[in-house]
CSV table of C-alpha atoms in Angstrom, one decimal:
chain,number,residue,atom,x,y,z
A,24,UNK,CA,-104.8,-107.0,32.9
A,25,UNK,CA,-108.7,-105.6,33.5
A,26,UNK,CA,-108.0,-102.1,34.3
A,27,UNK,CA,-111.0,-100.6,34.7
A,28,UNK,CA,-114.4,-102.3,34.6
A,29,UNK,CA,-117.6,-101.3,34.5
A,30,UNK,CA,-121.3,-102.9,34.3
A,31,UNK,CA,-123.4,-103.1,32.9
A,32,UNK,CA,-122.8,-102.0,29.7
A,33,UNK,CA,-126.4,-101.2,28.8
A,34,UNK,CA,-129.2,-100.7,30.5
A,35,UNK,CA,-132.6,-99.2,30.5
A,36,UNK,CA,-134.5,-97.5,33.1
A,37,UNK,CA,-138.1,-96.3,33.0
A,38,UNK,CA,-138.2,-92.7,34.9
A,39,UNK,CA,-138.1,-92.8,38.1
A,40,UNK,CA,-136.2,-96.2,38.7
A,41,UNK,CA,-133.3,-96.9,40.3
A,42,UNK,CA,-130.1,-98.1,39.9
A,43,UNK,CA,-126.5,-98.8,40.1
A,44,UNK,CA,-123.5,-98.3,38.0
A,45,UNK,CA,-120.6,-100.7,39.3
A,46,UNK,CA,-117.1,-99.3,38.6
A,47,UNK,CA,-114.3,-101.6,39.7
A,48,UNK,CA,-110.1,-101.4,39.3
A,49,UNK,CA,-107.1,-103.4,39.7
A,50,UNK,CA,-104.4,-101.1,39.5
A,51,UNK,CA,-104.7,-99.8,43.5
A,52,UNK,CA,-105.5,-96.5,42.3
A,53,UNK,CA,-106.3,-93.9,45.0
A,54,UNK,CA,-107.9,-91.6,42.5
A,55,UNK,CA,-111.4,-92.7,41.0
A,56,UNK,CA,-114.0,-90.3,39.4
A,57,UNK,CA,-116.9,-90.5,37.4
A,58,UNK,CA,-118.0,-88.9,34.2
A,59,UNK,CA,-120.8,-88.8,31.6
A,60,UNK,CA,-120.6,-87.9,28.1
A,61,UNK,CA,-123.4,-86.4,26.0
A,62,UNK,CA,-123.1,-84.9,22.2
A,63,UNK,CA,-121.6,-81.8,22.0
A,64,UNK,CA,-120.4,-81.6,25.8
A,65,UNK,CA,-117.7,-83.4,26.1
A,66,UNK,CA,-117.0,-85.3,29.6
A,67,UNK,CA,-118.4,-83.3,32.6
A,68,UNK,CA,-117.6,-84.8,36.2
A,69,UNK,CA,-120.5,-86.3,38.2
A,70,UNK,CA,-118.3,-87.2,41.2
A,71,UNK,CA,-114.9,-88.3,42.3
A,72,UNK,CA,-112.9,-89.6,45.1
A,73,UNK,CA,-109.4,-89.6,46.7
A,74,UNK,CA,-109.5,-92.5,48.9
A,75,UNK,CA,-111.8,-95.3,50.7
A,76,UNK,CA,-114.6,-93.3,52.4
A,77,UNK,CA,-113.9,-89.4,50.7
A,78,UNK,CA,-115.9,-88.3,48.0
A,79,UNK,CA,-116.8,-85.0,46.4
A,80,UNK,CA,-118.4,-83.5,43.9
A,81,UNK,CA,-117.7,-82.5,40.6
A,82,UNK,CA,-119.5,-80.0,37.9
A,83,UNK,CA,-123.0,-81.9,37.1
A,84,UNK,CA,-123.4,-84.2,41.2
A,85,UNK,CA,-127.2,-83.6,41.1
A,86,UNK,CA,-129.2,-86.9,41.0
A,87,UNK,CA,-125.9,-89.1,41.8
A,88,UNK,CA,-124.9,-90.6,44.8
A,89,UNK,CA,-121.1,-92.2,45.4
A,90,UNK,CA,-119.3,-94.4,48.0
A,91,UNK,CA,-116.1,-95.6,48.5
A,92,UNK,CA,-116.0,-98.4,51.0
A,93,UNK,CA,-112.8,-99.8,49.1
A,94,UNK,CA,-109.6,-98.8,46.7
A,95,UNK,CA,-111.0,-101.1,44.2
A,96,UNK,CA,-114.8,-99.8,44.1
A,97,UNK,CA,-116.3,-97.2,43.0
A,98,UNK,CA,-120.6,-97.1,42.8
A,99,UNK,CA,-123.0,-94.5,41.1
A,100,UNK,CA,-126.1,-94.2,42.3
A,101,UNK,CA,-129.0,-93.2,40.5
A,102,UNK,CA,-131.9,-93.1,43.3
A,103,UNK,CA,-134.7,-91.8,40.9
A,104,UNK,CA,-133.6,-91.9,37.5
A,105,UNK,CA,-134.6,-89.1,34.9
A,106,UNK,CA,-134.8,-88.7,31.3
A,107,UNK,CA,-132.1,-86.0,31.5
A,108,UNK,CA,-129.6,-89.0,33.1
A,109,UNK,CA,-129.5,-90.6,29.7
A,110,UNK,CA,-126.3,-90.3,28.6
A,111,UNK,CA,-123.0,-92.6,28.5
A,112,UNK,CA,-120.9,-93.1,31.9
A,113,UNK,CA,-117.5,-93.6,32.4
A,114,UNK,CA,-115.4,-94.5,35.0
A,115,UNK,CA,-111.8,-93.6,35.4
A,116,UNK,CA,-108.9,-93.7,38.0
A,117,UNK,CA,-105.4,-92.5,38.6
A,118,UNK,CA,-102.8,-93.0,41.3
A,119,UNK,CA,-103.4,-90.1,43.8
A,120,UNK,CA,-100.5,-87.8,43.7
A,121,UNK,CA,-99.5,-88.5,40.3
A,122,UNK,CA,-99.1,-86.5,37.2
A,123,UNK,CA,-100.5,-89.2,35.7
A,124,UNK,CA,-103.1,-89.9,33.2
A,125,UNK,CA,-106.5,-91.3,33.6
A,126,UNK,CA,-107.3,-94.9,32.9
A,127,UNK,CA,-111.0,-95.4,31.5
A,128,UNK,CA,-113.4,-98.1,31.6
A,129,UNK,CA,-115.3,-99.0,28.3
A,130,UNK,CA,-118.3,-97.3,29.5
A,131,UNK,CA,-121.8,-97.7,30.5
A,132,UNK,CA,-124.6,-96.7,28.4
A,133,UNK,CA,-128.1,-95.6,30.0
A,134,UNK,CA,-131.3,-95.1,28.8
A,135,UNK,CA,-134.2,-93.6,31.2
A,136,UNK,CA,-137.9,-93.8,29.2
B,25,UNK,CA,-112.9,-71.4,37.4
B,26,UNK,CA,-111.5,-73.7,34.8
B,27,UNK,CA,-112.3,-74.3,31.3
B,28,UNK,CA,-111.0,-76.2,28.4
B,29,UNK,CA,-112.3,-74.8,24.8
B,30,UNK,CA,-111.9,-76.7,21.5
B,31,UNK,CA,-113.0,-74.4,19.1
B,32,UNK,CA,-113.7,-76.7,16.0
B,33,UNK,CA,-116.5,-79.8,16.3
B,34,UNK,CA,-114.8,-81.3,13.2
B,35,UNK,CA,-111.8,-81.5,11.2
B,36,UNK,CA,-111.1,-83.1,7.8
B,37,UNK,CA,-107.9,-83.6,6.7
B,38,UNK,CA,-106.5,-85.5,3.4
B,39,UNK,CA,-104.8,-88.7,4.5
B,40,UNK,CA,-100.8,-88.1,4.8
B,41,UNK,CA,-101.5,-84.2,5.5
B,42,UNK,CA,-100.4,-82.5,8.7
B,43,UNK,CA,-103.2,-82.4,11.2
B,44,UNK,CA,-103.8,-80.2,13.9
B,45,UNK,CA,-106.6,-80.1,16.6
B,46,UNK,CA,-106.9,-76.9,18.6
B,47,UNK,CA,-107.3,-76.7,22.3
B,48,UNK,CA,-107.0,-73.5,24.4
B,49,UNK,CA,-107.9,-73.5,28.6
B,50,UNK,CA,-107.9,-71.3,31.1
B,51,UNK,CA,-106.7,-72.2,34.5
B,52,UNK,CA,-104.9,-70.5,37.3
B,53,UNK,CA,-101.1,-72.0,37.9
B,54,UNK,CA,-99.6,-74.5,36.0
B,55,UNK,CA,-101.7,-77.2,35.0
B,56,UNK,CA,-101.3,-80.5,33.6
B,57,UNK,CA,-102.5,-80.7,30.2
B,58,UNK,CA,-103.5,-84.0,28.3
B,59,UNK,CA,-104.7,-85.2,25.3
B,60,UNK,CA,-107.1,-88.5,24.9
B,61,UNK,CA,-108.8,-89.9,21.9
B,62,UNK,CA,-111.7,-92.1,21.7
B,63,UNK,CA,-112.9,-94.6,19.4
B,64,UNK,CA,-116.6,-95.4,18.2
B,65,UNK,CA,-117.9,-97.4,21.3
B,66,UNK,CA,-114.7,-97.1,23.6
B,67,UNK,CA,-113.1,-95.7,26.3
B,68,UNK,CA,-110.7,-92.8,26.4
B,69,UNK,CA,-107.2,-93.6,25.6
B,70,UNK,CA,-104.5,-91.5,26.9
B,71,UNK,CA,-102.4,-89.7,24.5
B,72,UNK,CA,-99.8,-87.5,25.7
B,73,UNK,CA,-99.3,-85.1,28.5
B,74,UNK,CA,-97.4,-82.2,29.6
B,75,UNK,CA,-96.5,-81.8,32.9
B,76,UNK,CA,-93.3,-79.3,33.0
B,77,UNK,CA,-89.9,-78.4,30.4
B,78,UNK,CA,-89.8,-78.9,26.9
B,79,UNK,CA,-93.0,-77.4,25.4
B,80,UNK,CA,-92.9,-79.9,22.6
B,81,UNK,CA,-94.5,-83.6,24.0
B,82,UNK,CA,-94.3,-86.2,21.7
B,83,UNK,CA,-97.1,-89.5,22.8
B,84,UNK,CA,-98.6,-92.2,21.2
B,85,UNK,CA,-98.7,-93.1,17.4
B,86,UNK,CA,-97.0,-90.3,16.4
B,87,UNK,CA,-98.9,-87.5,17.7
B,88,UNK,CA,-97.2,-84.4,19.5
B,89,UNK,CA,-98.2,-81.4,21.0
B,90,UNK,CA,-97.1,-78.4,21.7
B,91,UNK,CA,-97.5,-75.9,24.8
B,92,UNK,CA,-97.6,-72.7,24.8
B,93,UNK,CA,-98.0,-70.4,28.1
B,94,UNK,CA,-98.5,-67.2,27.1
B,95,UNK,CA,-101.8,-68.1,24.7
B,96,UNK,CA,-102.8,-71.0,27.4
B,97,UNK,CA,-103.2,-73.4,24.2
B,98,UNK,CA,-101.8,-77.4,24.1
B,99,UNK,CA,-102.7,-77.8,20.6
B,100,UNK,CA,-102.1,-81.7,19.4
B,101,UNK,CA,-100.3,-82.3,15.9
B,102,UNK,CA,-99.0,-85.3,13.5
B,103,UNK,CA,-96.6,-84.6,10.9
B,104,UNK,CA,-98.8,-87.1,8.4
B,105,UNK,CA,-102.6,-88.1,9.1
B,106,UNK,CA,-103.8,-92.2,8.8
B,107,UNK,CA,-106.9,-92.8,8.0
B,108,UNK,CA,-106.9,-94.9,10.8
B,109,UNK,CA,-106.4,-91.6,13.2
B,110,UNK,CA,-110.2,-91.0,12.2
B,111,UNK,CA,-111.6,-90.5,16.1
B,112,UNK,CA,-113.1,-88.0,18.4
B,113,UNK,CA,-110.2,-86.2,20.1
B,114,UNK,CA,-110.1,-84.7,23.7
B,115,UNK,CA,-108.5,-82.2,25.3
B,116,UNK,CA,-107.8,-81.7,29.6
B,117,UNK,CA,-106.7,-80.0,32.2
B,118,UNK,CA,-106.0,-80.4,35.3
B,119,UNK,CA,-105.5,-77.4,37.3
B,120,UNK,CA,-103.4,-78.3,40.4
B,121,UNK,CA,-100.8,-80.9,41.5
B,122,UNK,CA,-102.9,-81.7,44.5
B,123,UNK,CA,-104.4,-85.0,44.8
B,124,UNK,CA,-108.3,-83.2,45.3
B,125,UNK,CA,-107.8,-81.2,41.6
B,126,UNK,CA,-110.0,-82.5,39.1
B,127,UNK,CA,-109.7,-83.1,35.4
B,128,UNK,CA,-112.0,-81.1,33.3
B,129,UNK,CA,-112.3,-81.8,29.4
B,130,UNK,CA,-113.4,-79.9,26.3
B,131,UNK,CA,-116.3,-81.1,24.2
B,132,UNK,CA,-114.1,-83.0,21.8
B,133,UNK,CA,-113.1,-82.8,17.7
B,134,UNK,CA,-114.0,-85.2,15.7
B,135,UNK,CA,-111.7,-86.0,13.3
B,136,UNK,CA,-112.1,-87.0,9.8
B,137,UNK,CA,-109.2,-88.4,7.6
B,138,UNK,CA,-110.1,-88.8,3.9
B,139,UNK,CA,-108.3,-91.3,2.0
């Protein structure tokens, strides 16, 4: 069973760069969402969606763009990336109307020079 | 707007003490309230969750937790701490039943088991 898969896993970015965070699951999950993680701050949410082609925002959108052109994928977009963007990424997704719990992927960490 | 507030960055605990990690939110309605735990260079792994009833939820590997309304805290517990149960803890909310509400979490507790 994948679950949730993201890639890459690493990567580095000088500022300024841009690039793509693949997020992809096989549970047919309505719910997918996007979060970073940085010391001290817990998870805050970049952006989320309910459903191929609606997307929202969450607490910290600026500097990220989403899609969702399938169930199954979710993209973040960094279109200039920044120091501050350094951080660790997670995915995660949910069925849409349940009281379930989220299902992460292992993560994707980024480095912008 | 909503808010999830774990007041301790760390706790230490002897190994085959109780444990308890604190978590207090505040959200409008009933929420859904979860608890994850993560592992040096993992994911988050679902824990436990209360949705409605019995303010006691027992989850995975022996942790519970237990709700209570009127001081808006879901405070997680284990009878007897593993050193193995060393890992950064989170608490969630989720503040409506609709399929828009999103999950916030608090800033996490790491916690320490000493053999």
């Amino acid at each position: 069973n994948a679950g949730v898969t993201q890639t890459p896993k690493f990567q580095v970015l000088k500022t300024g760069q841009s690039m793509t965070l693949q997020c992809a699951q096989d549970m047919n999950h309505e719910y997918m969402s996007w979060y970073r993680q940085d010391p001290g701050m817990g998870l805050r949410l970049i952006h989320y969606s309910v459903g191929a082609g609606i997307t929202d925002q969450g607490e910290v959108p600026n500097g990220y763009n989403v899609s969702r052109s399938t169930t199954e994928d979710f993209p973040l977009r960094l279109l200039s990336a920044a120091p501050s963007q350094t951080s660790v990424y997670f995915c995660a997704s949910r069925p849409r109307d349940d009281a379930g719990e989220l299902f992460f992927g292992e993560g994707s960490r980024l480095t912008v020079l | 707007a909503q808010s999830v507030a774990q007041p301790e960055d760390q706790v230490n605990v002897a190994e085959g003490n109780p444990l308890t990690v604190k978590c207090t939110y505040s959200v409008s309605g009933n929420p859904y309230l979860f608890w994850y735990v993560q592992y040096p260079n993992r994911g988050l792994q679902f824990l436990l969750k209360y949705i409605t009833g019995d303010n006691l939820v027992k989850g995975s590997y022996g942790f519970e937790a237990e709700f209570n309304k009127s001081q808006t805290s879901f405070h997680l517990k284990k009878p007897s701490a593993l050193v193995s149960d060393s890992a950064l803890y989170f608490c969630a909310v989720r503040a409506g039943r609709t399929s828009y509400d999103k999950v916030i979490f608090g800033p996490g507790t790491s916690l320490s088991v000493i053999p």
